[in-house]
């Protein structure tokens, strides 16, 4: 789960991190009032679009203003619009809230994050003196400028790891900046563990002209599988920022991830879903989605899955690939026939049913009068789906 920057700032504050003050506003008038407060005395302030995507600065979503009038004008243009950044699709994400915050005088920008270190079964602190908007480029072209520090979950964060990060930033040993960084890192690691995060990213962390460290931007993601432990976090969820198809699937207990291709996939089990996407690529077709209906889907859930797939205008074929274990193939077949009764099946439907009650499932489909294309196995199904979608069949 993702949250907005203004929400991430609140959490960081609660963990003792240095965060600038700010006011979240949903109307141009509110933005104007907030900016009046921060721009008083000739100071500048920053208007920041609150969206679940980074790279806002380069897309007009982060704006420096000198007066409340400028702030209001920008708010009129941004609020209610959709912001497109490198991290969103071409349709962008809706801007419903703006964060108004006093401008910080920046001397230097740094990159700092805490994430999982899967190999070491621990945490990883990533620190770089090349912070700001070009961190991806640094990672590509100068990986040696990015320091990665492994933190064991058994021993927790240690001061020497803080010194290592400080060194990566060029802070002198024993300097006030090093001390501030130690405190910040300790807080970030504690936040990461206590709130079951998958990412805590400060980009940029800045050194101000006054010599203080400040978290200028904040991105925090949480592990969905641990959300049941954090009702206070679940409340922060903003479904308006997420893909509507992914939300609809989640509401039905399915996991759906949008991809770029044109073959819809309806599969049970995450492993089989991944293998299905791979084998489609193998036959020259690109999957339009990952869709795992789960191990114990009902006919109703299968119908909902079809609604998602057939409602997608990119779809050129649908490949149903089911290995029935706990899941019974006749349930899938009934779901398919019900869905086809309610919606027009306007693309070829390739069906591979194997496992529990596969024979009954095939019989239900055959008796339904539906024009499905049966497949004898996974490769046969993928080949047929690729051919139906206009890919090169090999
Ligand atoms: P992002 O583009 O979505 O990552 O948004 P950020 O909040 O990171 O802002 C993008 C860039 O705008 C930062 O890297 C800074 O260079 C600049 N910026 C944002 N806030 C301030 C500020 O208060 N003062 C100054 N000088 N620059 C800022
Ligand atoms: Mn940023």
XYZ file of C-alpha atoms and ligand atoms in Angstrom:
423
model
C 0.000 0.000 0.000
C 1.161 3.493 -0.849
C 0.373 6.710 0.990
C 0.669 10.384 0.129
C 3.662 12.542 0.941
C 1.716 14.593 3.513
C 0.768 11.378 5.315
C 4.331 10.078 5.133
C 5.528 13.358 6.663
C 3.203 12.848 9.643
C 4.605 9.385 10.242
C 8.185 10.563 9.896
C 7.498 13.354 12.378
C 6.139 10.802 14.839
C 9.456 8.954 14.548
C 11.480 12.069 15.237
C 12.564 12.819 11.664
C 13.111 16.466 10.704
C 10.240 17.374 8.383
C 9.222 20.907 7.313
C 5.817 22.089 8.435
C 3.014 22.125 5.907
C -0.712 22.488 5.265
C -2.723 20.122 3.109
C -5.363 21.881 1.020
C -8.115 20.722 -1.324
C -9.286 24.063 -2.775
C -7.539 27.107 -4.321
C -8.868 29.242 -1.461
C -7.308 26.970 1.154
C -4.037 26.970 -0.786
C -4.139 30.768 -0.881
C -4.677 31.037 2.886
C -1.846 28.598 3.581
C 0.514 30.375 1.188
C -0.320 33.756 2.758
C 0.951 32.377 6.012
C 4.217 31.002 4.603
C 4.920 33.786 2.098
C 4.520 36.531 4.688
C 7.730 38.546 4.953
C 8.822 37.786 1.392
C 9.554 34.092 1.963
C 8.905 31.511 -0.762
C 6.754 28.434 -0.461
C 6.310 25.209 -2.401
C 3.040 23.789 -3.751
C 3.204 20.010 -4.100
C 0.655 17.805 -5.876
C -0.295 14.873 -3.635
C -0.291 11.832 -5.909
C 0.934 8.257 -5.574
C 3.754 8.805 -8.047
C 7.212 10.288 -7.955
C 8.982 12.529 -10.436
C 6.410 15.272 -9.876
C 9.041 18.000 -9.972
C 9.759 17.415 -13.663
C 6.077 17.269 -14.549
C 4.876 20.513 -12.986
C 3.650 18.884 -9.781
C 6.124 20.709 -7.477
C 6.111 24.508 -7.808
C 8.010 27.228 -6.032
C 5.967 30.432 -5.523
C 6.629 33.845 -4.013
C 3.090 35.083 -3.388
C -0.281 33.714 -2.295
C -1.757 34.876 -5.635
C 0.724 32.714 -7.561
C -0.063 29.817 -5.238
C -3.793 30.187 -5.847
C -3.315 30.334 -9.616
C -1.237 27.144 -9.616
C -3.785 25.473 -7.348
C -6.578 26.312 -9.827
C -4.629 24.637 -12.611
C -3.528 21.577 -10.635
C -6.564 20.679 -8.511
C -8.948 18.450 -10.432
C -6.384 17.797 -13.172
C -4.471 14.600 -13.799
C -0.720 14.622 -13.365
C 1.363 12.559 -15.757
C 4.887 11.692 -14.660
C 7.427 9.064 -15.729
C 5.976 6.837 -13.048
C 2.308 7.008 -14.105
C 0.609 5.628 -17.206
C -0.325 8.027 -20.016
C -3.668 8.631 -18.265
C -1.925 10.099 -15.209
C -3.277 10.248 -11.657
C -5.868 12.656 -10.229
C -4.672 15.623 -8.157
C -7.156 16.158 -5.342
C -4.931 17.616 -2.653
C -1.974 19.956 -2.545
C 0.646 20.284 0.157
C 1.690 23.862 0.859
C 5.024 24.028 2.634
C 7.611 26.721 3.324
C 10.517 26.617 0.854
C 13.710 25.231 2.311
C 17.009 26.871 1.324
C 18.922 23.898 -0.027
C 22.692 23.629 0.038
C 22.887 19.996 -1.095
C 20.544 17.094 -1.863
C 21.047 13.463 -0.792
C 19.277 10.164 -1.344
C 18.389 7.994 1.647
C 16.151 4.954 1.890
C 15.439 1.849 3.911
C 14.242 -1.237 2.105
C 14.339 -5.022 2.460
C 17.522 -6.965 1.849
C 16.024 -10.252 0.696
C 19.371 -12.045 0.382
C 20.488 -11.211 3.903
C 16.949 -11.557 5.307
C 17.354 -8.131 6.819
C 17.166 -4.463 5.987
C 19.196 -2.355 3.657
C 20.026 1.312 3.981
C 20.738 2.977 0.644
C 22.590 6.290 0.790
C 23.976 8.508 -1.918
C 25.458 11.979 -2.100
C 23.805 12.290 -5.522
C 20.264 12.856 -4.303
C 17.353 14.648 -5.915
C 15.636 13.823 -9.134
C 18.460 11.988 -10.944
C 18.977 9.048 -8.603
C 17.870 6.462 -11.203
C 20.499 7.801 -13.577
C 23.178 7.590 -10.865
C 22.163 3.996 -10.143
C 22.613 3.165 -13.830
C 25.776 5.070 -14.618
C 27.624 5.398 -11.314
C 26.530 2.545 -9.053
C 29.738 3.114 -7.010
C 28.247 6.411 -5.801
C 25.465 4.530 -4.069
C 26.285 3.071 -0.666
C 24.343 0.004 0.433
C 24.447 -0.898 4.095
C 23.009 -4.149 5.377
C 21.226 -4.060 8.743
C 20.577 -7.288 10.615
C 17.153 -7.662 12.185
C 18.729 -9.482 15.114
C 21.170 -6.778 16.143
C 19.197 -3.826 14.768
C 20.647 -0.521 13.617
C 24.217 0.135 14.804
C 26.076 3.434 15.096
C 28.859 2.266 12.734
C 26.234 1.866 10.015
C 25.227 5.488 10.591
C 28.877 6.533 10.276
C 29.114 4.612 7.012
C 26.089 6.518 5.646
C 27.542 9.815 6.893
C 30.754 9.035 5.058
C 28.819 8.389 1.851
C 27.330 11.872 2.269
C 30.728 13.413 2.950
C 29.878 14.445 6.532
C 32.938 14.786 8.737
C 33.247 12.274 11.609
C 31.828 13.833 14.771
C 30.090 16.630 12.825
C 26.607 17.833 13.818
C 25.335 16.477 10.470
C 26.646 13.016 11.313
C 24.855 13.129 14.673
C 21.612 14.254 13.041
C 21.913 11.492 10.450
C 22.434 8.870 13.182
C 19.200 9.948 14.871
C 17.312 10.087 11.593
C 18.439 6.609 10.527
C 17.576 5.111 13.895
C 14.057 6.553 13.526
C 13.660 5.384 9.918
C 14.690 1.818 10.761
C 12.312 1.747 13.732
C 9.477 3.072 11.542
C 10.269 0.489 8.853
C 10.086 -2.415 11.297
C 7.209 -1.268 13.508
C 4.898 -0.339 10.625
C 5.804 -3.293 8.351
C 7.052 -1.076 5.542
C 8.456 -2.248 2.234
C 10.059 1.124 1.490
C 10.908 4.299 3.385
C 12.514 6.700 0.942
C 13.684 10.265 1.526
C 14.618 11.809 -1.796
C 15.889 14.352 -1.365
C 17.179 14.546 2.145
C 18.717 18.012 2.160
C 21.354 19.952 3.979
C 19.925 23.452 4.391
C 21.878 26.687 4.093
C 21.575 26.803 7.884
C 23.416 23.467 8.124
C 20.438 21.318 9.205
C 19.232 18.044 7.720
C 15.629 18.093 6.471
C 13.497 15.404 4.795
C 12.199 17.328 1.787
C 10.291 14.489 0.128
C 9.020 11.230 1.591
C 7.683 8.030 0.135
C 6.518 5.181 2.341
C 5.082 1.864 1.129
C 3.615 -0.831 3.366
C 3.406 -4.597 3.099
C -0.243 -5.357 2.190
C -0.001 -8.735 3.916
C 0.737 -7.054 7.248
C -1.941 -4.360 7.041
C -4.268 -6.378 9.261
C -1.934 -5.421 12.111
C -2.237 -1.698 11.365
C -5.805 -0.433 11.157
C -4.421 3.114 11.617
C -2.515 2.717 8.336
C -5.365 1.153 6.375
C -7.288 4.363 7.040
C -4.674 6.290 5.048
C -5.435 4.382 1.856
C -6.533 6.528 -1.118
C -8.192 4.259 -3.677
C -8.661 7.189 -6.079
C -4.931 6.967 -6.844
C -4.963 3.286 -7.739
C -5.835 1.528 -10.977
C -9.652 0.996 -10.922
C -9.264 -2.570 -12.227
C -6.783 -3.408 -9.449
C -9.224 -2.019 -6.847
C -12.167 -3.956 -8.288
C -10.110 -7.159 -8.250
C -8.917 -6.566 -4.680
C -12.533 -6.061 -3.556
C -13.268 -9.563 -4.895
C -10.204 -11.078 -3.224
C -8.265 -11.457 -6.465
C -4.916 -10.004 -7.365
C -4.743 -8.148 -10.642
C -1.777 -6.295 -12.090
C -2.068 -4.343 -15.310
C 0.527 -5.047 -18.019
C 1.118 -3.573 -21.464
C -0.026 -6.379 -23.779
C -3.243 -7.562 -25.391
C -3.854 -11.125 -24.137
C -6.039 -11.249 -21.035
C -5.040 -13.971 -18.578
C -7.345 -15.641 -16.078
C -5.336 -18.017 -13.944
C -5.490 -19.633 -10.522
C -2.400 -19.353 -8.340
C 0.390 -16.779 -8.545
C 3.015 -19.261 -9.774
C 0.859 -20.469 -12.650
C -0.051 -16.853 -13.463
C 3.644 -15.942 -13.765
C 4.340 -19.038 -15.875
C 1.384 -18.155 -18.112
C 2.773 -14.683 -18.724
C 6.180 -16.179 -19.546
C 4.839 -18.759 -21.966
C 2.728 -16.151 -23.766
C 5.881 -14.089 -24.317
C 7.579 -17.240 -25.545
C 4.953 -17.510 -28.278
C 5.297 -13.875 -29.261
C 2.262 -12.488 -27.412
C 2.240 -9.964 -24.583
C -0.027 -10.414 -21.536
C -2.456 -7.568 -20.792
C -2.479 -8.474 -17.134
C -1.568 -10.763 -14.303
C -4.775 -12.108 -12.759
C -4.815 -14.673 -10.007
C -8.407 -15.590 -9.124
C -7.142 -17.508 -6.115
C -7.197 -21.140 -5.157
C -10.826 -21.271 -4.063
C -12.626 -18.940 -6.463
C -16.397 -19.102 -6.790
C -18.362 -18.863 -10.040
C -19.228 -15.292 -8.971
C -15.558 -14.378 -8.675
C -14.823 -15.868 -12.092
C -17.650 -13.784 -13.538
C -16.181 -10.656 -11.908
C -12.790 -11.544 -13.356
C -14.304 -11.773 -16.832
C -15.954 -8.411 -16.362
C -12.527 -6.922 -15.646
C -10.905 -8.550 -18.668
C -13.668 -7.938 -21.212
C -14.117 -4.344 -20.076
C -10.546 -3.622 -21.163
C -10.485 -2.213 -24.720
C -6.909 -3.429 -25.311
C -7.944 -7.068 -25.146
C -7.529 -9.143 -28.322
C -7.880 -12.603 -26.771
C -8.482 -14.134 -23.355
C -6.536 -17.156 -22.141
C -8.073 -19.080 -19.256
C -5.395 -21.325 -17.780
C -6.587 -23.349 -14.816
C -4.987 -26.157 -12.929
C -7.698 -27.436 -10.639
C -6.513 -28.535 -7.224
C -8.679 -27.108 -4.481
C -10.283 -25.183 -7.305
C -12.770 -27.278 -9.261
C -12.728 -26.882 -13.053
C -16.533 -27.202 -13.275
C -16.824 -24.088 -11.055
C -14.600 -22.191 -13.470
C -16.615 -23.446 -16.434
C -19.870 -22.344 -14.807
C -18.369 -18.923 -14.082
C -17.335 -18.587 -17.709
C -20.756 -19.526 -19.071
C -22.496 -17.174 -16.624
C -20.182 -14.340 -17.594
C -20.743 -15.016 -21.296
C -24.511 -14.898 -20.774
C -24.259 -11.446 -19.214
C -21.590 -9.899 -21.415
C -20.826 -10.092 -25.053
C -17.763 -12.230 -25.673
C -16.161 -10.113 -28.376
C -12.697 -11.699 -28.397
C -11.509 -15.301 -28.871
C -11.537 -17.258 -25.625
C -8.924 -19.972 -25.227
C -9.542 -22.366 -22.356
C -7.206 -24.873 -20.809
C -8.711 -26.811 -17.897
C -6.718 -29.491 -16.113
C -6.977 -31.191 -12.728
C -9.971 -31.624 -10.422
C -13.238 -32.043 -12.365
C -11.581 -31.025 -15.644
C -13.804 -33.388 -17.646
C -16.994 -31.953 -16.129
C -15.688 -28.463 -16.809
C -15.063 -29.197 -20.468
C -18.515 -30.774 -20.762
C -20.177 -27.681 -19.290
C -18.373 -25.475 -21.798
C -19.191 -27.782 -24.724
C -22.886 -27.930 -23.744
C -23.099 -24.149 -23.274
C -22.872 -23.412 -26.972
C -20.120 -20.880 -26.244
C -17.508 -20.525 -28.928
C -14.440 -21.313 -26.871
C -11.139 -22.610 -28.229
C -10.099 -25.585 -26.109
C -6.417 -26.190 -25.432
C -4.934 -29.566 -24.531
C -2.113 -28.112 -22.456
C -0.484 -24.863 -21.451
C 1.786 -24.534 -24.494
C -1.108 -25.328 -26.836
C -3.217 -22.660 -25.111
C -0.475 -20.047 -25.229
C 0.179 -20.757 -28.918
C -3.520 -20.404 -29.729
C -3.865 -17.243 -27.648
C -0.846 -15.698 -29.371
C -2.240 -16.574 -32.801
C -5.684 -15.195 -31.880
C -4.134 -11.936 -30.674
C -2.188 -11.585 -33.908
C 1.202 -12.438 -32.457
C 3.631 -14.654 -34.324
C 2.923 -18.247 -33.492
C 5.998 -20.467 -33.432
P 9.392 14.534 -6.793
O 9.853 15.185 -8.060
O 8.030 13.925 -6.928
O 10.395 13.564 -6.266
O 9.217 15.723 -5.704
P 10.235 16.352 -4.638
O 9.472 16.717 -3.443
O 11.414 15.479 -4.427
O 10.697 17.697 -5.343
C 11.444 17.689 -6.536
C 12.604 18.661 -6.441
O 12.107 19.969 -6.208
C 13.559 18.384 -5.305
O 14.539 17.431 -5.647
C 14.153 19.756 -5.064
O 15.234 19.958 -5.941
C 13.032 20.687 -5.436
N 12.380 21.192 -4.201
C 11.305 20.716 -3.578
N 11.032 21.406 -2.453
C 11.985 22.360 -2.368
C 12.285 23.398 -1.414
O 11.597 23.596 -0.403
N 13.355 24.184 -1.687
C 14.149 23.998 -2.774
N 15.187 24.789 -2.945
N 13.926 23.035 -3.673
C 12.854 22.227 -3.477
Mn 11.464 13.313 -4.597
